[in-house]
PDB file of C-alpha atoms in Angstrom:
ATOM      1  CA  MET A   1      28.870  -0.947  16.472  1.00  0.00           C
ATOM      2  CA  ALA A   2      28.299  -2.649  13.110  1.00  0.00           C
ATOM      3  CA  THR A   3      25.828  -1.034  10.726  1.00  0.00           C
ATOM      4  CA  ALA A   4      24.043  -2.856   7.921  1.00  0.00           C
ATOM      5  CA  ALA A   5      24.877  -1.644   4.430  1.00  0.00           C
ATOM      6  CA  ALA A   6      22.345   0.538   2.625  1.00  0.00           C
ATOM      7  CA  ARG A   7      20.353  -1.424   0.039  1.00  0.00           C
ATOM      8  CA  LYS A   8      18.871  -0.043  -3.150  1.00  0.00           C
ATOM      9  CA  ILE A   9      15.760  -1.601  -4.710  1.00  0.00           C
ATOM     10  CA  ALA A  10      14.480  -0.705  -8.203  1.00  0.00           C
ATOM     11  CA  ALA A  11      10.732  -0.832  -8.841  1.00  0.00           C
ATOM     12  CA  ARG A  12      11.379  -2.537 -12.190  1.00  0.00           C
ATOM     13  CA  ASP A  13      12.971  -5.453 -10.289  1.00  0.00           C
ATOM     14  CA  VAL A  14       9.910  -6.074  -8.087  1.00  0.00           C
ATOM     15  CA  ALA A  15       6.968  -7.970  -9.577  1.00  0.00           C
ATOM     16  CA  PRO A  16       3.670  -6.202  -8.883  1.00  0.00           C
ATOM     17  CA  THR A  17       0.814  -7.817  -7.022  1.00  0.00           C
ATOM     18  CA  THR A  18      -2.699  -7.187  -8.324  1.00  0.00           C
ATOM     19  CA  ARG A  19      -4.890  -9.086  -5.833  1.00  0.00           C
ATOM     20  CA  GLN A  20      -6.168  -5.958  -4.081  1.00  0.00           C
ATOM     21  CA  GLY A  21      -6.403  -3.918  -7.287  1.00  0.00           C
ATOM     22  CA  GLY A  22      -3.981  -1.902  -9.371  1.00  0.00           C
ATOM     23  CA  GLU A  23      -0.305  -2.765  -9.181  1.00  0.00           C
ATOM     24  CA  ILE A  24       1.319  -2.772  -5.751  1.00  0.00           C
ATOM     25  CA  ARG A  25       5.087  -3.110  -5.456  1.00  0.00           C
ATOM     26  CA  VAL A  26       6.568  -3.574  -1.981  1.00  0.00           C
ATOM     27  CA  LEU A  27      10.075  -2.195  -2.383  1.00  0.00           C
ATOM     28  CA  LEU A  28      11.455  -1.715   1.126  1.00  0.00           C
ATOM     29  CA  SER A  29      10.394  -4.310   3.678  1.00  0.00           C
ATOM     30  CA  PRO A  30      11.681  -6.897   6.143  1.00  0.00           C
ATOM     31  CA  ARG A  31      11.905  -9.323   3.199  1.00  0.00           C
ATOM     32  CA  THR A  32      13.835  -7.057   0.829  1.00  0.00           C
ATOM     33  CA  VAL A  33      16.073  -4.893   3.041  1.00  0.00           C
ATOM     34  CA  ASP A  34      15.658  -6.343   6.548  1.00  0.00           C
ATOM     35  CA  ALA A  35      13.466  -3.384   7.599  1.00  0.00           C
ATOM     36  CA  THR A  36      12.458  -3.602  11.254  1.00  0.00           C
ATOM     37  CA  ASP A  37       9.674  -1.056  11.664  1.00  0.00           C
ATOM     38  CA  GLY A  38       7.611  -0.822   8.484  1.00  0.00           C
ATOM     39  CA  PHE A  39       7.460  -1.291   4.738  1.00  0.00           C
ATOM     40  CA  GLY A  40       6.957   0.901   1.699  1.00  0.00           C
ATOM     41  CA  GLY A  41       6.476   0.841  -2.014  1.00  0.00           C
ATOM     42  CA  THR A  42       4.400   2.079  -4.906  1.00  0.00           C
ATOM     43  CA  LEU A  43       0.785   1.831  -6.002  1.00  0.00           C
ATOM     44  CA  THR A  44      -0.165   2.337  -9.653  1.00  0.00           C
ATOM     45  CA  LEU A  45      -3.820   2.595 -10.702  1.00  0.00           C
ATOM     46  CA  ALA A  46      -5.034   2.887 -14.295  1.00  0.00           C
ATOM     47  CA  PRO A  47      -8.108   5.051 -14.932  1.00  0.00           C
ATOM     48  CA  GLY A  48     -11.127   3.416 -13.289  1.00  0.00           C
ATOM     49  CA  GLU A  49      -9.072   0.922 -11.256  1.00  0.00           C
ATOM     50  CA  TYR A  50      -9.447   0.654  -7.493  1.00  0.00           C
ATOM     51  CA  VAL A  51      -7.869  -0.927  -4.442  1.00  0.00           C
ATOM     52  CA  ALA A  52     -10.479  -2.852  -2.448  1.00  0.00           C
ATOM     53  CA  GLU A  53     -11.469  -1.576   0.986  1.00  0.00           C
ATOM     54  CA  GLN A  54      -9.191  -2.759   3.770  1.00  0.00           C
ATOM     55  CA  TYR A  55      -7.763  -1.822   7.133  1.00  0.00           C
ATOM     56  CA  HIS A  56      -4.562  -2.436   9.055  1.00  0.00           C
ATOM     57  CA  PRO A  57      -5.116  -3.357  12.726  1.00  0.00           C
ATOM     58  CA  TYR A  58      -1.537  -2.580  13.806  1.00  0.00           C
ATOM     59  CA  SER A  59      -0.269   0.011  11.344  1.00  0.00           C
ATOM     60  CA  ASP A  60      -0.738   3.522   9.984  1.00  0.00           C
ATOM     61  CA  LYS A  61      -0.520   4.079   6.207  1.00  0.00           C
ATOM     62  CA  PHE A  62       1.232   7.149   4.780  1.00  0.00           C
ATOM     63  CA  LEU A  63       0.408   7.911   1.146  1.00  0.00           C
ATOM     64  CA  TYR A  64       1.964  10.503  -1.189  1.00  0.00           C
ATOM     65  CA  LEU A  65       0.453  10.939  -4.667  1.00  0.00           C
ATOM     66  CA  VAL A  66       3.190  11.523  -7.245  1.00  0.00           C
ATOM     67  CA  ARG A  67       0.914  11.896 -10.275  1.00  0.00           C
ATOM     68  CA  GLY A  68      -2.722  11.589 -11.221  1.00  0.00           C
ATOM     69  CA  VAL A  69      -5.799  11.838  -9.018  1.00  0.00           C
ATOM     70  CA  LEU A  70      -7.129   9.473  -6.364  1.00  0.00           C
ATOM     71  CA  GLU A  71     -10.474   9.423  -4.646  1.00  0.00           C
ATOM     72  CA  LEU A  72     -10.175   7.824  -1.232  1.00  0.00           C
ATOM     73  CA  THR A  73     -12.902   6.714   1.089  1.00  0.00           C
ATOM     74  CA  VAL A  74     -11.675   6.616   4.685  1.00  0.00           C
ATOM     75  CA  ASP A  75     -14.214   5.374   7.225  1.00  0.00           C
ATOM     76  CA  GLY A  76     -16.989   6.499   4.863  1.00  0.00           C
ATOM     77  CA  GLU A  77     -15.540   9.994   4.207  1.00  0.00           C
ATOM     78  CA  LYS A  78     -14.662  10.823   0.572  1.00  0.00           C
ATOM     79  CA  ILE A  79     -11.314  12.574   0.102  1.00  0.00           C
ATOM     80  CA  ARG A  80      -9.880  13.678  -3.243  1.00  0.00           C
ATOM     81  CA  LEU A  81      -6.097  13.598  -3.492  1.00  0.00           C
ATOM     82  CA  ALA A  82      -4.190  15.389  -6.266  1.00  0.00           C
ATOM     83  CA  ALA A  83      -0.535  15.098  -7.277  1.00  0.00           C
ATOM     84  CA  ASP A  84       1.889  16.406  -4.626  1.00  0.00           C
ATOM     85  CA  GLU A  85      -0.648  15.833  -1.833  1.00  0.00           C
ATOM     86  CA  ALA A  86      -0.306  13.340   0.997  1.00  0.00           C
ATOM     87  CA  LEU A  87      -2.613  11.591   3.436  1.00  0.00           C
ATOM     88  CA  MET A  88      -2.241   9.439   6.526  1.00  0.00           C
ATOM     89  CA  VAL A  89      -4.721   6.650   7.246  1.00  0.00           C
ATOM     90  CA  ARG A  90      -4.653   5.651  10.910  1.00  0.00           C
ATOM     91  CA  ARG A  91      -4.561   2.041  12.039  1.00  0.00           C
ATOM     92  CA  GLY A  92      -8.016   0.513  12.102  1.00  0.00           C
ATOM     93  CA  GLN A  93      -9.514   2.966   9.582  1.00  0.00           C
ATOM     94  CA  ARG A  94     -11.202   1.329   6.595  1.00  0.00           C
ATOM     95  CA  HIS A  95      -9.860   2.763   3.351  1.00  0.00           C
ATOM     96  CA  ARG A  96     -10.416   2.303  -0.374  1.00  0.00           C
ATOM     97  CA  PHE A  97      -8.684   3.997  -3.332  1.00  0.00           C
ATOM     98  CA  VAL A  98     -10.149   4.715  -6.798  1.00  0.00           C
ATOM     99  CA  ASN A  99      -8.596   6.426  -9.796  1.00  0.00           C
ATOM    100  CA  PRO A 100     -11.455   8.568 -11.170  1.00  0.00           C
ATOM    101  CA  GLY A 101      -9.230  10.417 -13.633  1.00  0.00           C
ATOM    102  CA  GLY A 102      -8.267   9.829 -17.239  1.00  0.00           C
ATOM    103  CA  ASP A 103      -4.556   9.299 -16.502  1.00  0.00           C
ATOM    104  CA  GLU A 104      -2.611   6.720 -14.542  1.00  0.00           C
ATOM    105  CA  ALA A 105      -2.140   7.495 -10.837  1.00  0.00           C
ATOM    106  CA  LEU A 106       1.143   6.733  -9.060  1.00  0.00           C
ATOM    107  CA  ALA A 107       1.437   6.861  -5.279  1.00  0.00           C
ATOM    108  CA  VAL A 108       4.229   6.088  -2.842  1.00  0.00           C
ATOM    109  CA  PHE A 109       3.203   4.510   0.459  1.00  0.00           C
ATOM    110  CA  HIS A 110       4.712   3.537   3.787  1.00  0.00           C
ATOM    111  CA  VAL A 111       3.033   1.319   6.390  1.00  0.00           C
ATOM    112  CA  SER A 112       4.320   1.405   9.969  1.00  0.00           C
ATOM    113  CA  PRO A 113       4.763  -0.101  12.498  1.00  0.00           C
ATOM    114  CA  LEU A 114       4.813  -3.722  11.412  1.00  0.00           C
ATOM    115  CA  ALA A 115       2.131  -6.126  12.617  1.00  0.00           C
ATOM    116  CA  PRO A 116       3.332  -8.904  14.940  1.00  0.00           C
ATOM    117  CA  ARG A 117       3.156 -11.300  11.946  1.00  0.00           C
ATOM    118  CA  PRO A 118       2.625 -10.581   8.226  1.00  0.00           C
ATOM    119  CA  ASP A 119      -0.695 -12.488   8.175  1.00  0.00           C
ATOM    120  CA  LEU A 120      -2.093 -10.123  10.857  1.00  0.00           C
ATOM    121  CA  GLY A 121      -1.196  -6.908   9.059  1.00  0.00           C
ATOM    122  CA  HIS A 122      -4.045  -6.584   6.578  1.00  0.00           C
ATOM    123  CA  VAL A 123      -7.814  -7.203   6.609  1.00  0.00           C
ATOM    124  CA  ASP A 124      -9.957  -7.035   3.432  1.00  0.00           C
ATOM    125  CA  THR A 125     -13.475  -5.688   4.041  1.00  0.00           C
ATOM    126  CA  GLU A 126     -14.846  -6.158   0.518  1.00  0.00           C
ATOM    127  CA  PRO A 127     -14.195  -8.653  -2.285  1.00  0.00           C
ATOM    128  CA  VAL A 128     -10.869  -7.989  -4.002  1.00  0.00           C
ATOM    129  CA  PRO A 129     -10.631  -7.550  -7.801  1.00  0.00           C
ATOM    130  CA  ASN A 130      -8.199 -10.466  -8.278  1.00  0.00           C
ATOM    131  CA  PRO A 131      -8.824 -13.048  -5.525  1.00  0.00           C
ATOM    132  CA  ALA A 132      -6.456 -15.620  -7.066  1.00  0.00           C
ATOM    133  CA  GLY A 133      -3.538 -13.186  -6.821  1.00  0.00           C
ATOM    134  CA  GLU A 134      -1.000 -13.084  -4.014  1.00  0.00           C
ATOM    135  CA  LEU A 135      -0.982 -10.487  -1.271  1.00  0.00           C
ATOM    136  CA  PRO A 136       2.085  -8.247  -1.315  1.00  0.00           C
ATOM    137  CA  ARG A 137       5.005 -10.103   0.319  1.00  0.00           C
ATOM    138  CA  VAL A 138       6.275  -8.043   3.221  1.00  0.00           C
ATOM    139  CA  GLY A 139       8.048 -10.563   5.468  1.00  0.00           C
ATOM    140  CA  GLY A 140       9.676 -13.933   5.119  1.00  0.00           C
ATOM    141  CA  PRO A 141      12.675 -15.115   3.099  1.00  0.00           C
ATOM    142  CA  ARG A 142      13.912 -13.145   0.115  1.00  0.00           C
TER     143      ARG A 142
END
């Protein structure tokens, strides 16, 4: 049985998207490493920055905060996340992230399973900070 080779992706080689707020880098995805069941990457928020409220109809989001502080609102409930803490947002739950601290926040995320098509995977529920920006590219050609 043939196995695909492992693929390494460096964050510095992936251009960030800023449409939803902060800097989102999709590192491991169907587009970058032929992932079949989810995608993951990093989220960086400067002090005061936020990621607009959204939900994923087909996927759960797993978030691990590497450094900084995040204040999350999940279905109206405020949750404060500190470095070395993690949180799972279930599919369908509205969620919004804010960096209320004085230092940059860096989180690692994974979203799984994949939606049937990339355009069905994400729903914005409030205006985004940078509407002219692209959504993170998860699927499609490299």
